[in-house]
Amino acid sequence: MNLDDRWVALLLPSEIRDLTQEQLIQKIREIKTRQGERLAILAHHYQKDEIVALADHKGDSLALARLTLKLKKTEFIVFCGVEFMVETAAILSRPEQKLISPAPNAGCPLADMASAEDVLAAWEEMAKIVNIKKVIPIAYINSSSEIKAFCGEREGIICTSSNAGKAIKWALGKGERVLFLPDENLGRNTCNALRIPREKTAVWNPELPGGGCERDELKAATVILWKGFCNIHTEFTSQQIRMARENYPGCNIIVHPECQEEVVNVADAVGSTSYIITYVEEALPGSVIVIGTEINLIRRLAKEHPDKTIVELSVSECPDMARVNLRNLYWVLQNLGEVNVIKVDDRIKKSARHALDRMLAIK
Ligand code: CIZ
C-alpha cells in the first residue's frame, strides 16, 4: 500500500478497517447472495487473486466491455479495474445501471499521457501540414473518455491490444492516415506486424514543438504514433530475454505488445492478455513459458497450470490495479449504489460510444 492508499484506507469506517481477510470475504459473499442478479462484480485479469475469486466475471478490457452490454438485468456493476475500464463500462451501460469503482483513485499513467488539450493542439498543428479530414484517430482503450469522444467525433475508433491490427486496417480503408493514441509501443509493434515500414510512420511527441516531427516526415507518414508508454510493460528488456533463455533452455517467451519493440522482436510470441492466456492453456504439459506482462496474471496462470512451468520475465506489478482491495470492495458493496458511482458526461458518453461501437463492430 502506498501513502495515498493508506490515507484512503483511513477514511473507511473503523468496523471495516478492523475486519480480517476471512471476515471480509464472508461479508462480501453474503452481500452477493442477497443481491443476486441485481449485482455483478467484474475483475480485470491484473487484479489480485482474492478479488478475482470473488468476481462473477473476469476478463481483459475488451471482454469486460462486451460483457457489460450483456448484463441486461444487472443494476449494479462493480468494476475491479482502473479508471478507463470503469468509464468504458459506464459508456456502454444502460442509463438505469450504476457503475461502481472500489478504487476511483486507480488511474492509468499511459492514459494520462494523452490529455484532451494536447491531442486537440496536436490535431490543429497536423491540420496545417496534412489533410486532416483524411486522418482517422484510433485510441487504445487505455485512454480517457475525452480521448475516446475525440475519436468518436472524427470518424475514429477504439482498439484494444487484441484488435489494434484490425483497427489500423479498418482506419486505412477509410482515410489516408492514422493518428494512433496513446501507446507508441503498441502502435509500433502493430505496424511491424502489418509490415508498415518505419519510413511510413512518425512519432508525435507532445512535449516538443510541432510534435518533434519534420513536415516531410508527417506528410510521408501513414501512421502517426503518439509518444506514450505503459510503465508496467516497458520494464521488460531484451537483456532479460537473453537471461531467461540461459536460465530456461528451450523455453518459449511471450510478451505483451505494450513492450518495447526491441523486446517484442526477440520474444517467441507477442499478444494481448487473452492471447497470452490461450497460449498458456494450449501449451503441452511440461512446457516452460516465460511471460512479460503484469505479475498478478502470470502468478495466477502458474497456479492454474501446475503441469507447466510458468515464470515471469521480471516482476512488474501495476500499482493502480493493486488499489482495489477487499476493504474498499466491501465498502462499496455495503453502500451499494450510494458511493463511488462513476458517471461520464452525457456528451462525452455519446461521442465515445460511437468510437466504441465501431470497435465492437469490427470483431
Ligand atoms: O486491454 C486490457 O485489458 C489490457 C490492459 C491488456 C490486454 O492486452 O488485454
PDB file of C-alpha atoms in Angstrom, residues 13-205:
ATOM      1  CA  PRO A  13     -15.189   3.187   8.799  1.00  0.00           C
ATOM      2  CA  SER A  14     -13.252   1.556  11.639  1.00  0.00           C
ATOM      3  CA  GLU A  15     -15.506  -1.514  11.638  1.00  0.00           C
ATOM      4  CA  ILE A  16     -14.247  -2.250   8.120  1.00  0.00           C
ATOM      5  CA  ARG A  17     -10.629  -1.477   8.940  1.00  0.00           C
ATOM      6  CA  ASP A  18     -10.732  -3.987  11.798  1.00  0.00           C
ATOM      7  CA  LEU A  19     -12.149  -6.927   9.814  1.00  0.00           C
ATOM      8  CA  THR A  20      -9.847  -9.824   8.945  1.00  0.00           C
ATOM      9  CA  GLN A  21      -9.453 -11.047   5.362  1.00  0.00           C
ATOM     10  CA  GLU A  22     -11.703 -14.070   6.100  1.00  0.00           C
ATOM     11  CA  GLN A  23     -14.404 -11.855   7.607  1.00  0.00           C
ATOM     12  CA  LEU A  24     -14.299  -9.507   4.613  1.00  0.00           C
ATOM     13  CA  ILE A  25     -14.635 -12.417   2.178  1.00  0.00           C
ATOM     14  CA  GLN A  26     -17.534 -13.838   4.175  1.00  0.00           C
ATOM     15  CA  LYS A  27     -19.350 -10.485   4.258  1.00  0.00           C
ATOM     16  CA  ILE A  28     -18.798  -9.859   0.555  1.00  0.00           C
ATOM     17  CA  ARG A  29     -20.211 -13.317  -0.208  1.00  0.00           C
ATOM     18  CA  GLU A  30     -23.279 -12.581   1.933  1.00  0.00           C
ATOM     19  CA  ILE A  31     -23.965  -9.355   0.021  1.00  0.00           C
ATOM     20  CA  LYS A  32     -23.547 -11.170  -3.298  1.00  0.00           C
ATOM     21  CA  THR A  33     -26.065 -13.805  -2.260  1.00  0.00           C
ATOM     22  CA  ARG A  34     -28.521 -11.159  -1.014  1.00  0.00           C
ATOM     23  CA  GLN A  35     -28.282  -9.064  -4.183  1.00  0.00           C
ATOM     24  CA  GLY A  36     -28.393 -11.986  -6.631  1.00  0.00           C
ATOM     25  CA  GLU A  37     -28.761 -10.902 -10.258  1.00  0.00           C
ATOM     26  CA  ARG A  38     -29.010  -7.212  -9.330  1.00  0.00           C
ATOM     27  CA  LEU A  39     -25.254  -7.179  -8.770  1.00  0.00           C
ATOM     28  CA  ALA A  40     -22.287  -8.221 -10.907  1.00  0.00           C
ATOM     29  CA  ILE A  41     -18.659  -7.960  -9.855  1.00  0.00           C
ATOM     30  CA  LEU A  42     -16.226  -7.716 -12.781  1.00  0.00           C
ATOM     31  CA  ALA A  43     -12.469  -8.124 -12.352  1.00  0.00           C
ATOM     32  CA  HIS A  44      -9.672  -7.431 -14.782  1.00  0.00           C
ATOM     33  CA  HIS A  45      -7.017 -10.147 -15.138  1.00  0.00           C
ATOM     34  CA  TYR A  46      -4.442  -7.922 -13.408  1.00  0.00           C
ATOM     35  CA  GLN A  47      -6.402  -7.964 -10.144  1.00  0.00           C
ATOM     36  CA  LYS A  48      -5.164  -9.885  -7.137  1.00  0.00           C
ATOM     37  CA  ASP A  49      -6.369 -13.469  -6.629  1.00  0.00           C
ATOM     38  CA  GLU A  50      -8.652 -12.666  -3.696  1.00  0.00           C
ATOM     39  CA  ILE A  51     -10.536 -10.130  -5.833  1.00  0.00           C
ATOM     40  CA  VAL A  52     -10.731 -12.385  -8.898  1.00  0.00           C
ATOM     41  CA  ALA A  53     -12.042 -15.211  -6.683  1.00  0.00           C
ATOM     42  CA  LEU A  54     -14.992 -13.044  -5.639  1.00  0.00           C
ATOM     43  CA  ALA A  55     -15.771 -11.768  -9.142  1.00  0.00           C
ATOM     44  CA  ASP A  56     -18.665 -13.048 -11.225  1.00  0.00           C
ATOM     45  CA  HIS A  57     -16.680 -12.413 -14.377  1.00  0.00           C
ATOM     46  CA  LYS A  58     -13.006 -11.885 -15.121  1.00  0.00           C
ATOM     47  CA  GLY A  59     -11.529 -10.719 -18.409  1.00  0.00           C
ATOM     48  CA  ASP A  60      -9.458  -8.209 -20.315  1.00  0.00           C
ATOM     49  CA  SER A  61     -10.897  -4.811 -21.078  1.00  0.00           C
ATOM     50  CA  LEU A  62     -12.374  -5.952 -24.416  1.00  0.00           C
ATOM     51  CA  ALA A  63     -14.106  -8.985 -22.901  1.00  0.00           C
ATOM     52  CA  LEU A  64     -15.405  -6.960 -19.966  1.00  0.00           C
ATOM     53  CA  ALA A  65     -16.634  -4.200 -22.278  1.00  0.00           C
ATOM     54  CA  ARG A  66     -18.525  -6.767 -24.365  1.00  0.00           C
ATOM     55  CA  LEU A  67     -19.883  -8.362 -21.230  1.00  0.00           C
ATOM     56  CA  THR A  68     -21.260  -5.054 -19.932  1.00  0.00           C
ATOM     57  CA  LEU A  69     -23.567  -4.997 -22.952  1.00  0.00           C
ATOM     58  CA  LYS A  70     -24.970  -8.383 -21.969  1.00  0.00           C
ATOM     59  CA  LEU A  71     -25.668  -7.622 -18.305  1.00  0.00           C
ATOM     60  CA  LYS A  72     -29.223  -6.536 -19.008  1.00  0.00           C
ATOM     61  CA  LYS A  73     -30.733  -7.469 -15.639  1.00  0.00           C
ATOM     62  CA  THR A  74     -27.874  -6.111 -13.566  1.00  0.00           C
ATOM     63  CA  GLU A  75     -28.496  -2.881 -11.648  1.00  0.00           C
ATOM     64  CA  PHE A  76     -25.098  -2.533 -10.030  1.00  0.00           C
ATOM     65  CA  ILE A  77     -21.864  -3.317 -11.829  1.00  0.00           C
ATOM     66  CA  VAL A  78     -18.872  -3.190  -9.517  1.00  0.00           C
ATOM     67  CA  PHE A  79     -15.779  -2.981 -11.696  1.00  0.00           C
ATOM     68  CA  CYS A  80     -12.456  -4.016 -10.180  1.00  0.00           C
ATOM     69  CA  GLY A  81     -10.039  -2.352 -12.566  1.00  0.00           C
ATOM     70  CA  VAL A  82      -8.623   1.062 -13.363  1.00  0.00           C
ATOM     71  CA  GLU A  83     -10.416   4.288 -14.237  1.00  0.00           C
ATOM     72  CA  PHE A  84     -10.516   3.956 -18.040  1.00  0.00           C
ATOM     73  CA  MET A  85     -12.001   0.452 -17.774  1.00  0.00           C
ATOM     74  CA  VAL A  86     -14.755   1.524 -15.380  1.00  0.00           C
ATOM     75  CA  GLU A  87     -15.529   4.529 -17.557  1.00  0.00           C
ATOM     76  CA  THR A  88     -15.634   2.365 -20.686  1.00  0.00           C
ATOM     77  CA  ALA A  89     -18.158   0.106 -18.989  1.00  0.00           C
ATOM     78  CA  ALA A  90     -20.115   3.204 -17.885  1.00  0.00           C
ATOM     79  CA  ILE A  91     -20.201   4.427 -21.504  1.00  0.00           C
ATOM     80  CA  LEU A  92     -21.548   1.058 -22.654  1.00  0.00           C
ATOM     81  CA  SER A  93     -24.002   0.587 -19.784  1.00  0.00           C
ATOM     82  CA  ARG A  94     -27.704   1.389 -19.778  1.00  0.00           C
ATOM     83  CA  PRO A  95     -28.908   4.626 -18.143  1.00  0.00           C
ATOM     84  CA  GLU A  96     -30.549   2.756 -15.254  1.00  0.00           C
ATOM     85  CA  GLN A  97     -27.384   0.810 -14.404  1.00  0.00           C
ATOM     86  CA  LYS A  98     -24.833   2.053 -11.870  1.00  0.00           C
ATOM     87  CA  LEU A  99     -21.122   1.572 -12.497  1.00  0.00           C
ATOM     88  CA  ILE A 100     -19.158   1.425  -9.278  1.00  0.00           C
ATOM     89  CA  SER A 101     -15.432   1.539  -8.675  1.00  0.00           C
ATOM     90  CA  PRO A 102     -13.971   0.256  -5.392  1.00  0.00           C
ATOM     91  CA  ALA A 103     -10.925   2.481  -6.008  1.00  0.00           C
ATOM     92  CA  PRO A 104     -11.695   5.594  -8.060  1.00  0.00           C
ATOM     93  CA  ASN A 105      -8.107   6.721  -7.446  1.00  0.00           C
ATOM     94  CA  ALA A 106      -6.839   3.834  -9.621  1.00  0.00           C
ATOM     95  CA  GLY A 107      -5.757   5.662 -12.763  1.00  0.00           C
ATOM     96  CA  CYS A 108      -3.610   4.733 -15.731  1.00  0.00           C
ATOM     97  CA  PRO A 109      -0.410   6.734 -16.363  1.00  0.00           C
ATOM     98  CA  LEU A 110      -0.468   5.632 -20.013  1.00  0.00           C
ATOM     99  CA  ALA A 111      -3.976   7.075 -20.495  1.00  0.00           C
ATOM    100  CA  ASP A 112      -2.814  10.303 -18.818  1.00  0.00           C
ATOM    101  CA  MET A 113      -0.030  10.674 -21.399  1.00  0.00           C
ATOM    102  CA  ALA A 114      -2.572  11.875 -23.976  1.00  0.00           C
ATOM    103  CA  SER A 115      -4.572  14.732 -22.475  1.00  0.00           C
ATOM    104  CA  ALA A 116      -7.530  16.081 -24.451  1.00  0.00           C
ATOM    105  CA  GLU A 117      -5.848  19.517 -24.677  1.00  0.00           C
ATOM    106  CA  ASP A 118      -2.579  18.090 -26.023  1.00  0.00           C
ATOM    107  CA  VAL A 119      -4.344  15.890 -28.554  1.00  0.00           C
ATOM    108  CA  LEU A 120      -6.519  18.735 -29.769  1.00  0.00           C
ATOM    109  CA  ALA A 121      -3.487  21.025 -30.073  1.00  0.00           C
ATOM    110  CA  ALA A 122      -1.600  18.309 -31.988  1.00  0.00           C
ATOM    111  CA  TRP A 123      -4.578  17.799 -34.288  1.00  0.00           C
ATOM    112  CA  GLU A 124      -4.632  21.511 -35.099  1.00  0.00           C
ATOM    113  CA  GLU A 125      -0.884  21.503 -35.772  1.00  0.00           C
ATOM    114  CA  MET A 126      -1.198  18.468 -38.042  1.00  0.00           C
ATOM    115  CA  ALA A 127      -4.054  20.148 -39.913  1.00  0.00           C
ATOM    116  CA  LYS A 128      -1.561  22.780 -41.100  1.00  0.00           C
ATOM    117  CA  ILE A 129       0.514  20.089 -42.815  1.00  0.00           C
ATOM    118  CA  VAL A 130      -1.748  17.211 -43.898  1.00  0.00           C
ATOM    119  CA  ASN A 131      -5.373  16.893 -44.985  1.00  0.00           C
ATOM    120  CA  ILE A 132      -6.823  16.364 -41.523  1.00  0.00           C
ATOM    121  CA  LYS A 133     -10.170  15.144 -42.889  1.00  0.00           C
ATOM    122  CA  LYS A 134      -8.313  12.071 -44.111  1.00  0.00           C
ATOM    123  CA  VAL A 135      -6.666  11.353 -40.747  1.00  0.00           C
ATOM    124  CA  ILE A 136      -8.522   8.729 -38.724  1.00  0.00           C
ATOM    125  CA  PRO A 137      -7.808   8.804 -34.994  1.00  0.00           C
ATOM    126  CA  ILE A 138      -7.522   5.488 -33.158  1.00  0.00           C
ATOM    127  CA  ALA A 139      -7.438   5.435 -29.378  1.00  0.00           C
ATOM    128  CA  TYR A 140      -6.227   2.421 -27.480  1.00  0.00           C
ATOM    129  CA  ILE A 141      -8.826   1.546 -24.871  1.00  0.00           C
ATOM    130  CA  ASN A 142      -6.263   2.679 -22.266  1.00  0.00           C
ATOM    131  CA  SER A 143      -7.268   6.288 -22.819  1.00  0.00           C
ATOM    132  CA  SER A 144      -9.556   8.806 -21.162  1.00  0.00           C
ATOM    133  CA  SER A 145     -13.235   9.105 -22.079  1.00  0.00           C
ATOM    134  CA  GLU A 146     -12.464  12.520 -23.584  1.00  0.00           C
ATOM    135  CA  ILE A 147      -9.976  10.951 -25.984  1.00  0.00           C
ATOM    136  CA  LYS A 148     -12.473   8.242 -26.889  1.00  0.00           C
ATOM    137  CA  ALA A 149     -15.005  11.009 -27.570  1.00  0.00           C
ATOM    138  CA  PHE A 150     -12.409  12.879 -29.661  1.00  0.00           C
ATOM    139  CA  CYS A 151     -12.130   9.772 -31.859  1.00  0.00           C
ATOM    140  CA  GLY A 152     -15.893   9.280 -31.968  1.00  0.00           C
ATOM    141  CA  GLU A 153     -16.373  12.837 -33.221  1.00  0.00           C
ATOM    142  CA  ARG A 154     -13.809  12.391 -36.012  1.00  0.00           C
ATOM    143  CA  GLU A 155     -14.928   9.085 -37.544  1.00  0.00           C
ATOM    144  CA  GLY A 156     -12.324   7.319 -35.414  1.00  0.00           C
ATOM    145  CA  ILE A 157     -12.310   4.101 -33.492  1.00  0.00           C
ATOM    146  CA  ILE A 158     -11.136   2.494 -30.241  1.00  0.00           C
ATOM    147  CA  CYS A 159      -8.914  -0.580 -30.147  1.00  0.00           C
ATOM    148  CA  THR A 160      -7.515  -2.959 -27.588  1.00  0.00           C
ATOM    149  CA  SER A 161      -4.287  -4.899 -27.800  1.00  0.00           C
ATOM    150  CA  SER A 162      -6.225  -7.803 -29.322  1.00  0.00           C
ATOM    151  CA  ASN A 163      -7.650  -5.853 -32.247  1.00  0.00           C
ATOM    152  CA  ALA A 164      -5.178  -2.998 -32.871  1.00  0.00           C
ATOM    153  CA  GLY A 165      -4.155  -4.504 -36.234  1.00  0.00           C
ATOM    154  CA  LYS A 166      -7.755  -4.773 -37.382  1.00  0.00           C
ATOM    155  CA  ALA A 167      -8.431  -1.212 -36.221  1.00  0.00           C
ATOM    156  CA  ILE A 168      -5.470   0.185 -38.203  1.00  0.00           C
ATOM    157  CA  LYS A 169      -6.540  -1.721 -41.324  1.00  0.00           C
ATOM    158  CA  TRP A 170     -10.111  -0.521 -40.868  1.00  0.00           C
ATOM    159  CA  ALA A 171      -8.951   3.087 -40.466  1.00  0.00           C
ATOM    160  CA  LEU A 172      -6.665   2.957 -43.508  1.00  0.00           C
ATOM    161  CA  GLY A 173      -9.616   1.679 -45.509  1.00  0.00           C
ATOM    162  CA  LYS A 174     -11.452   4.901 -44.590  1.00  0.00           C
ATOM    163  CA  GLY A 175      -8.718   7.527 -44.609  1.00  0.00           C
ATOM    164  CA  GLU A 176      -5.164   8.171 -45.721  1.00  0.00           C
ATOM    165  CA  ARG A 177      -3.522   8.239 -42.314  1.00  0.00           C
ATOM    166  CA  VAL A 178      -3.968   7.156 -38.748  1.00  0.00           C
ATOM    167  CA  LEU A 179      -3.208   9.014 -35.536  1.00  0.00           C
ATOM    168  CA  PHE A 180      -2.597   6.219 -33.013  1.00  0.00           C
ATOM    169  CA  LEU A 181      -3.096   7.233 -29.350  1.00  0.00           C
ATOM    170  CA  PRO A 182      -1.569   6.978 -26.749  1.00  0.00           C
ATOM    171  CA  ASP A 183       0.760   3.925 -26.773  1.00  0.00           C
ATOM    172  CA  GLU A 184       3.715   4.236 -29.138  1.00  0.00           C
ATOM    173  CA  ASN A 185       4.893   0.675 -28.470  1.00  0.00           C
ATOM    174  CA  LEU A 186       1.560  -0.970 -29.208  1.00  0.00           C
ATOM    175  CA  GLY A 187       1.295   1.172 -32.341  1.00  0.00           C
ATOM    176  CA  ARG A 188       4.871   0.411 -33.435  1.00  0.00           C
ATOM    177  CA  ASN A 189       4.589  -3.337 -32.827  1.00  0.00           C
ATOM    178  CA  THR A 190       1.270  -3.428 -34.659  1.00  0.00           C
ATOM    179  CA  CYS A 191       2.730  -1.503 -37.622  1.00  0.00           C
ATOM    180  CA  ASN A 192       5.600  -4.009 -37.721  1.00  0.00           C
ATOM    181  CA  ALA A 193       3.141  -6.916 -37.719  1.00  0.00           C
ATOM    182  CA  LEU A 194       1.213  -5.228 -40.551  1.00  0.00           C
ATOM    183  CA  ARG A 195       4.507  -4.602 -42.400  1.00  0.00           C
ATOM    184  CA  ILE A 196       4.029  -0.849 -42.437  1.00  0.00           C
ATOM    185  CA  PRO A 197       7.601   0.358 -42.982  1.00  0.00           C
ATOM    186  CA  ARG A 198       9.267   2.670 -40.487  1.00  0.00           C
ATOM    187  CA  GLU A 199       9.571   5.498 -43.011  1.00  0.00           C
ATOM    188  CA  LYS A 200       5.776   5.445 -43.301  1.00  0.00           C
ATOM    189  CA  THR A 201       5.448   6.212 -39.605  1.00  0.00           C
ATOM    190  CA  ALA A 202       6.145   9.277 -37.468  1.00  0.00           C
ATOM    191  CA  VAL A 203       6.204   9.723 -33.705  1.00  0.00           C
ATOM    192  CA  TRP A 204       4.414  12.741 -32.267  1.00  0.00           C
ATOM    193  CA  ASN A 205       5.960  13.894 -29.006  1.00  0.00           C
TER     194      ASN A 205
END
